[in-house]
Tab-separated table of C-alpha atoms in Angstrom:
chain	number	residue	atom	x	y	z
A	1	GLY	CA	-77.975	138.027	82.800
A	2	ARG	CA	-74.619	136.616	83.880
A	3	ARG	CA	-74.616	138.890	86.915
A	4	LEU	CA	-77.950	137.347	87.926
A	5	GLU	CA	-76.266	133.922	87.606
A	6	TYR	CA	-77.870	132.846	84.361
A	7	GLN	CA	-75.901	130.837	81.828
A	8	VAL	CA	-76.091	133.146	78.828
A	9	GLU	CA	-76.059	132.215	75.157
A	10	ASN	CA	-75.672	135.204	72.853
A	11	GLY	CA	-78.079	135.364	69.929
A	12	ARG	CA	-78.095	137.257	66.657
A	13	TYR	CA	-79.013	140.857	65.949
A	14	GLN	CA	-81.068	139.683	62.983
A	15	GLY	CA	-82.100	136.277	61.756
A	16	THR	CA	-81.375	134.898	58.333
A	17	THR	CA	-82.992	132.210	56.242
A	18	ASN	CA	-81.226	129.434	58.099
A	19	THR	CA	-80.879	131.004	61.553
A	20	ILE	CA	-83.220	132.153	64.333
A	21	GLY	CA	-83.208	135.874	65.132
A	22	TYR	CA	-83.378	135.665	68.915
A	23	ASP	CA	-81.230	138.128	70.894
A	24	GLY	CA	-80.197	135.691	73.613
A	25	ILE	CA	-81.093	132.784	75.859
A	26	TRP	CA	-80.735	132.928	79.648
A	27	ARG	CA	-80.709	129.577	81.440
A	28	SER	CA	-81.216	129.719	85.201
A	29	PRO	CA	-79.852	127.293	87.821
A	30	GLU	CA	-83.510	126.369	88.416
A	31	LYS	CA	-83.714	125.077	84.796
A	32	LYS	CA	-85.949	127.929	83.657
A	33	ASN	CA	-85.176	129.334	80.205
A	34	LEU	CA	-85.738	132.920	79.074
A	35	VAL	CA	-85.719	133.920	75.416
A	36	ILE	CA	-84.425	137.484	75.419
A	37	GLU	CA	-85.578	140.216	73.058
A	38	VAL	CA	-83.982	143.659	73.360
A	39	LYS	CA	-85.676	146.832	72.142
A	40	THR	CA	-84.574	150.457	72.474
A	41	THR	CA	-88.121	151.797	72.329
A	42	ASP	CA	-91.672	150.759	71.524
A	43	ALA	CA	-92.059	153.621	69.046
A	44	TYR	CA	-92.390	150.988	66.347
A	45	ARG	CA	-94.865	148.185	66.846
A	46	ILE	CA	-93.207	144.925	67.835
A	47	SER	CA	-94.432	141.662	66.372
A	48	LEU	CA	-95.065	139.379	69.331
A	49	GLU	CA	-95.856	136.624	66.867
A	50	THR	CA	-92.322	136.896	65.461
A	51	ILE	CA	-90.763	136.729	68.929
A	52	ALA	CA	-93.004	133.774	69.820
A	53	SER	CA	-91.838	132.048	66.653
A	54	TYR	CA	-88.231	132.351	67.910
A	55	LYS	CA	-89.255	130.466	71.038
A	56	ARG	CA	-91.061	127.793	69.026
A	57	LYS	CA	-88.112	127.255	66.669
A	58	LEU	CA	-85.625	127.139	69.562
A	59	PHE	CA	-87.754	124.444	71.218
A	60	GLU	CA	-87.904	122.480	67.981
A	61	LYS	CA	-84.099	122.569	67.834
A	62	ASP	CA	-83.982	121.331	71.453
A	63	MET	CA	-82.260	124.561	72.582
A	64	ILE	CA	-84.851	125.443	75.247
A	65	ASP	CA	-87.548	123.661	77.245
A	66	ALA	CA	-91.230	123.792	76.383
A	67	ASP	CA	-92.000	125.947	79.451
A	68	ALA	CA	-89.521	128.676	78.481
A	69	SER	CA	-90.812	132.244	78.607
A	70	ILE	CA	-89.977	135.468	76.793
A	71	LEU	CA	-88.396	138.515	78.418
A	72	ILE	CA	-88.450	141.781	76.476
A	73	VAL	CA	-85.800	144.214	77.736
A	74	VAL	CA	-86.524	147.820	76.757
A	75	GLY	CA	-84.233	150.821	76.891
A	76	ARG	CA	-86.845	153.432	77.765
A	77	GLN	CA	-89.572	153.756	80.355
A	78	ASP	CA	-92.429	154.749	78.013
A	79	THR	CA	-93.649	151.255	77.195
A	80	GLY	CA	-97.388	151.741	77.570
A	81	ASP	CA	-98.204	150.682	74.014
A	82	LEU	CA	-96.031	147.569	74.289
A	83	GLU	CA	-97.593	146.597	77.614
A	84	ALA	CA	-101.082	146.946	76.156
A	85	GLN	CA	-100.014	144.912	73.142
A	86	VAL	CA	-98.805	142.073	75.382
A	87	ARG	CA	-101.900	142.128	77.604
A	88	GLY	CA	-104.188	141.935	74.585
A	89	SER	CA	-102.364	139.088	72.877
A	90	ARG	CA	-102.564	135.324	73.202
A	91	HIS	CA	-98.955	135.421	74.393
A	92	ALA	CA	-99.750	137.366	77.571
A	93	TRP	CA	-98.905	134.440	79.883
A	94	GLU	CA	-95.506	133.786	78.371
A	95	VAL	CA	-94.145	137.333	77.907
A	96	ARG	CA	-92.804	139.825	80.441
A	97	ILE	CA	-91.297	143.302	79.948
A	98	ILE	CA	-88.557	144.988	81.964
A	99	SER	CA	-86.556	148.184	81.445
A	100	VAL	CA	-82.769	148.222	81.450
A	101	SER	CA	-82.782	150.492	84.523
A	102	ALA	CA	-85.043	148.116	86.482
A	103	LEU	CA	-82.876	145.168	85.450
A	104	ALA	CA	-79.810	147.043	86.717
A	105	LYS	CA	-81.592	147.652	90.046
A	106	LEU	CA	-82.236	143.915	90.400
A	107	VAL	CA	-78.533	143.262	89.771
A	108	GLN	CA	-77.610	145.820	92.427
A	109	LEU	CA	-80.011	144.252	94.936
A	110	LYS	CA	-78.618	140.811	94.241
A	111	GLU	CA	-74.982	141.915	94.593
A	112	ASN	CA	-75.742	143.757	97.836
A	113	SER	CA	-77.141	140.572	99.360
A	114	GLU	CA	-75.280	137.625	100.836
A	115	GLY	CA	-76.164	134.050	99.957
A	116	GLY	CA	-78.138	132.552	97.105
A	117	ALA	CA	-81.754	132.952	98.171
A	118	THR	CA	-82.103	136.521	96.911
A	119	ALA	CA	-80.699	135.663	93.482
A	120	LYS	CA	-83.162	132.796	93.185
A	121	LYS	CA	-86.100	134.969	94.237
A	122	ILE	CA	-85.098	137.727	91.805
A	123	ARG	CA	-85.003	135.250	88.941
A	124	THR	CA	-88.586	134.254	89.704
A	125	ILE	CA	-89.646	137.859	89.044
A	126	LEU	CA	-88.392	137.648	85.467
A	127	THR	CA	-90.616	134.666	84.615
A	128	PRO	CA	-94.403	135.008	84.231
A	129	MET	CA	-96.170	134.684	87.576
A	130	GLU	CA	-99.777	134.965	88.660
A	131	TYR	CA	-100.111	137.787	91.185
A	132	THR	CA	-103.710	137.502	92.372
A	133	ARG	CA	-102.216	136.115	95.567
A	134	LEU	CA	-99.258	138.256	96.673
A	135	ASP	CA	-97.431	135.805	98.954
A	136	ASP	CA	-94.692	135.070	96.425
A	137	MET	CA	-93.970	138.766	95.853
A	138	VAL	CA	-93.860	139.422	99.619
A	139	ASP	CA	-91.445	136.486	99.937
A	140	VAL	CA	-89.144	138.098	97.348
A	141	VAL	CA	-89.128	141.407	99.244
A	142	PHE	CA	-88.600	139.783	102.650
A	143	THR	CA	-85.794	137.495	101.487
A	144	THR	CA	-83.987	140.342	99.748
A	145	ALA	CA	-84.242	142.675	102.747
A	146	THR	CA	-82.966	139.954	105.100
A	147	GLU	CA	-79.969	139.022	102.954
A	148	VAL	CA	-78.999	142.649	102.319
A	149	GLU	CA	-79.055	143.206	106.092
A	150	ASN	CA	-76.843	140.152	106.607
A	151	ALA	CA	-74.424	141.346	103.942
A	152	THR	CA	-74.187	144.739	105.624
A	153	ASP	CA	-73.377	143.061	108.924
A	154	ASN	CA	-70.634	141.002	107.258
A	155	LEU	CA	-69.017	143.991	105.567
A	156	VAL	CA	-69.199	146.108	108.719
A	157	SER	CA	-67.446	143.368	110.713
A	158	SER	CA	-64.497	143.741	108.353
A	159	ASN	CA	-64.184	147.475	108.979
A	160	PHE	CA	-63.657	147.545	112.724
A	161	ASP	CA	-62.273	145.189	115.312
A	162	THR	CA	-65.047	143.512	117.288
A	163	GLU	CA	-62.659	141.546	119.483
A	164	GLN	CA	-61.528	144.537	121.497
A	165	PRO	CA	-63.987	145.444	124.286
A	166	ARG	CA	-65.477	148.899	124.070
A	167	THR	CA	-65.732	151.257	126.996
A	168	PRO	CA	-69.212	152.119	128.297
A	169	GLU	CA	-68.759	155.616	126.876
A	170	GLU	CA	-67.968	154.238	123.437
A	171	LYS	CA	-70.950	151.893	123.534
A	172	ILE	CA	-73.281	154.720	124.490
A	173	LYS	CA	-71.940	157.142	121.897
A	174	GLY	CA	-71.566	154.521	119.210
A	175	ILE	CA	-67.949	155.434	118.431
A	176	TRP	CA	-66.783	153.153	115.643
A	177	GLN	CA	-63.791	153.828	113.446
A	178	PHE	CA	-65.201	153.148	109.999
A	179	THR	CA	-63.250	153.506	106.770
A	180	ASP	CA	-64.839	155.737	104.135
A	181	SER	CA	-67.030	153.559	101.898
A	182	VAL	CA	-65.895	155.281	98.697
A	183	LEU	CA	-62.241	154.620	99.507
A	184	LEU	CA	-63.086	151.021	100.375
A	185	GLN	CA	-64.794	150.518	97.039
A	186	GLU	CA	-61.865	152.065	95.177
A	187	LYS	CA	-59.435	149.742	96.945
A	188	ARG	CA	-61.697	146.741	96.267
A	189	ALA	CA	-61.886	147.615	92.551
A	190	GLU	CA	-58.105	148.010	92.427
A	191	ILE	CA	-57.621	144.542	93.939
A	192	ILE	CA	-60.159	142.960	91.584
A	193	ARG	CA	-58.424	144.423	88.528
A	194	ALA	CA	-55.083	143.097	89.741
A	195	VAL	CA	-56.491	139.600	90.322
A	196	GLU	CA	-58.104	139.641	86.881
A	197	ARG	CA	-54.689	140.351	85.379
A	198	ARG	CA	-53.112	137.533	87.395
A	199	HIS	CA	-55.676	134.972	86.244
A	200	GLU	CA	-56.204	136.508	82.786
A	201	THR	CA	-59.969	136.530	83.138
A	202	ASN	CA	-62.835	138.924	83.800
A	203	LEU	CA	-64.656	138.569	87.105
A	204	ILE	CA	-68.369	139.153	87.661
A	205	SER	CA	-69.752	140.208	91.035
A	206	LYS	CA	-71.888	137.631	92.801
A	207	THR	CA	-72.097	139.776	95.938
A	208	LYS	CA	-70.104	142.808	97.062
A	209	ALA	CA	-67.430	140.572	98.526
A	210	THR	CA	-67.497	137.599	96.140
A	211	LEU	CA	-66.841	137.344	92.412
A	212	TRP	CA	-66.476	134.643	89.791
A	213	SER	CA	-65.608	134.181	86.138
A	214	ALA	CA	-68.361	133.650	83.561
A	215	ASP	CA	-67.856	129.878	83.720
A	216	HIS	CA	-67.707	129.993	87.564
A	217	LYS	CA	-64.344	128.192	87.584
A	218	VAL	CA	-62.344	131.143	88.975
A	219	ARG	CA	-63.695	132.467	92.279
A	220	LEU	CA	-62.568	135.277	94.552
A	221	ALA	CA	-63.569	136.711	97.917
A	222	VAL	CA	-62.266	140.214	98.686
A	223	THR	CA	-62.052	141.773	102.133
A	224	ILE	CA	-60.245	144.931	103.221
A	225	SER	CA	-58.840	146.305	106.464
A	226	LYS	CA	-57.490	149.633	107.609
A	227	ARG	CA	-54.206	149.671	109.519
A	228	TYR	CA	-54.559	149.341	113.295
A	229	ALA	CA	-51.689	151.383	114.705
A	230	ASP	CA	-52.815	150.740	118.311
A	231	ARG	CA	-52.710	146.922	118.148
A	232	ALA	CA	-49.415	145.384	119.215
A	233	ALA	CA	-50.379	141.858	118.203
A	234	TYR	CA	-51.447	142.693	114.633
A	235	ARG	CA	-51.800	145.529	112.149
A	236	TYR	CA	-54.722	144.353	109.981
A	237	TRP	CA	-57.909	142.496	110.871
A	238	TYR	CA	-60.458	140.686	108.663
A	239	ALA	CA	-63.494	138.461	109.083
A	240	TYR	CA	-63.717	135.300	106.957
A	241	HIS	CA	-67.312	134.133	106.703
A	242	PRO	CA	-68.583	130.558	106.190
A	243	GLN	CA	-70.701	131.538	103.176
A	244	TRP	CA	-67.552	132.857	101.497
A	245	ASP	CA	-65.816	129.553	102.176
A	246	GLU	CA	-68.742	127.597	100.713
A	247	PHE	CA	-68.675	129.798	97.620
A	248	LEU	CA	-64.923	129.385	97.106
A	249	ALA	CA	-65.065	125.628	97.684
A	250	GLU	CA	-66.878	125.110	94.379
A	251	GLY	CA	-64.262	126.865	92.230
A	252	GLU	CA	-61.308	125.347	90.394
A	253	ILE	CA	-59.223	128.436	91.233
A	254	ALA	CA	-60.374	129.951	94.518
A	255	ASP	CA	-58.636	132.747	96.442
A	256	ILE	CA	-59.301	135.034	99.370
A	257	ALA	CA	-57.814	138.479	98.696
A	258	LEU	CA	-56.799	140.536	101.730
A	259	GLY	CA	-56.492	144.234	101.004
A	260	CYS	CA	-54.804	146.865	103.165
A	261	MET	CA	-56.029	150.450	102.892
A	262	ASP	CA	-52.564	151.969	103.313
A	263	LEU	CA	-50.639	149.563	101.054
A	264	SER	CA	-50.167	149.328	97.287
A	265	ARG	CA	-50.089	145.546	97.601
A	266	ALA	CA	-52.539	142.836	98.610
A	267	PHE	CA	-52.419	139.164	99.580
A	268	CYS	CA	-54.157	136.510	97.494
A	269	ILE	CA	-54.297	133.314	99.560
A	270	PRO	CA	-55.579	130.132	97.890
A	271	ARG	CA	-58.542	128.683	99.754
A	272	SER	CA	-56.724	125.348	100.046
A	273	ILE	CA	-53.992	127.058	102.082
A	274	LEU	CA	-56.406	128.978	104.291
A	275	VAL	CA	-58.651	125.977	104.959
A	276	ALA	CA	-55.674	124.006	106.237
A	277	HIS	CA	-55.258	126.614	108.997
A	278	LEU	CA	-58.868	127.453	109.924
A	279	GLY	CA	-58.555	125.367	113.081
A	280	ASP	CA	-55.666	127.593	114.183
A	281	LEU	CA	-57.750	130.798	114.024
A	282	ASN	CA	-59.916	132.519	116.603
A	283	THR	CA	-63.640	132.725	115.883
A	284	THR	CA	-66.671	134.770	116.830
A	285	THR	CA	-70.182	133.311	117.032
A	286	THR	CA	-73.201	135.525	116.387
A	287	GLU	CA	-76.897	134.743	116.151
A	288	ARG	CA	-76.456	134.090	112.436
A	289	SER	CA	-73.140	132.261	112.098
A	290	THR	CA	-69.591	131.651	113.315
A	291	TYR	CA	-66.812	133.391	111.405
A	292	TRP	CA	-63.008	133.305	111.589
A	293	HIS	CA	-60.623	136.145	112.434
A	294	LEU	CA	-57.699	136.830	110.110
A	295	HIS	CA	-54.967	138.923	111.759
A	296	LEU	CA	-51.926	140.147	109.828
A	297	THR	CA	-48.617	141.239	111.331
A	298	ASP	CA	-45.829	143.123	109.571
A	299	GLU	CA	-42.720	142.502	111.635
A	300	ASN	CA	-39.552	143.587	109.819
A	301	SER	CA	-41.682	144.415	106.764
A	302	THR	CA	-42.623	140.737	106.414
A	303	TYR	CA	-46.358	140.166	106.411
A	304	ALA	CA	-47.750	137.060	108.067
A	305	LEU	CA	-51.083	135.575	109.110
A	306	VAL	CA	-51.327	135.047	112.856
A	307	LEU	CA	-52.277	131.484	113.868
A	308	PRO	CA	-53.038	132.043	117.566
A	309	LYS	CA	-54.171	128.516	118.437
A	310	ALA	CA	-50.983	127.061	116.930
A	311	GLY	CA	-48.711	129.690	118.473
A	312	LYS	CA	-47.115	130.574	115.130
A	313	THR	CA	-47.590	132.594	111.939
A	314	LEU	CA	-47.952	131.864	108.223
A	315	ASP	CA	-45.566	133.843	106.007
A	316	LEU	CA	-47.592	135.628	103.299
A	317	THR	CA	-44.647	136.566	101.087
A	318	PRO	CA	-45.552	133.893	98.469
A	319	TYR	CA	-49.069	135.327	98.204
A	320	GLN	CA	-48.469	139.064	98.020
A	321	PHE	CA	-48.822	140.992	94.780
A	322	ASP	CA	-48.566	144.611	93.664
A	323	LEU	CA	-51.721	146.452	92.717
A	324	ALA	CA	-50.042	148.822	90.277
A	325	LEU	CA	-50.032	148.047	86.556
């Protein structure tokens, strides 16, 4: 639930005389509440009336809104009896069922996208909808596909240098020097763990490149570069995207982490520092947006951010940290 950007309130495994036995409440940014019920299997008949009573009691205690719905999360795929039970009950319009594996797929889709529209559309799937007209479902699919494509473009732009012109032969053959995706993910995970230790918090993925703490106060954008041995002006190159900047701007602690594939260290630059120098950076404008170029040099083993429009560099020594435990 947290990874789909709900505010989550943990419930109880079982109710008692003076407590309500709900498993959890998910509150969406759109002010839609879900009462969560978790079941391993439908081998034993589930009392929908009992689950509905949880919702009624939570509303009476002013813990949820009147239009809240119920989401039953099941651990197995064989839920035919449960589905029939819901369809045949008076609670059919307030209850939905989803398997853990399908829920995990929605999380993966959301984290592979860029921007907030996909997350919002995915959350609409988890609330009861009328599907006689399919426009809303088509809108979910289209929005997700578009944002995943945009996210792929953003991540690719961080893996090769688009500033350098390609020869006609390279353009025809499509010769791009990509870094292995598995190695990239390992490096990204290593950086995230190190940042979590620095801030003493756990981070949850919002997208592949952006993460935040459960309370959304600590925010991080992570981007990684290979070493460019053939570039005299710089050794590492990154793209910094406007949607990342918007995301970081709303955090109390907000950093951009620059990883280097061949180094056991990274650079965690506070957004406030980077923003002060955005006007000194080169940019590229595409059909979708304008993003900034971050170039790192390593003269005399001192790493610095190149500020081409100011004719100087920013020493990154204060912002570097080791990735090892």
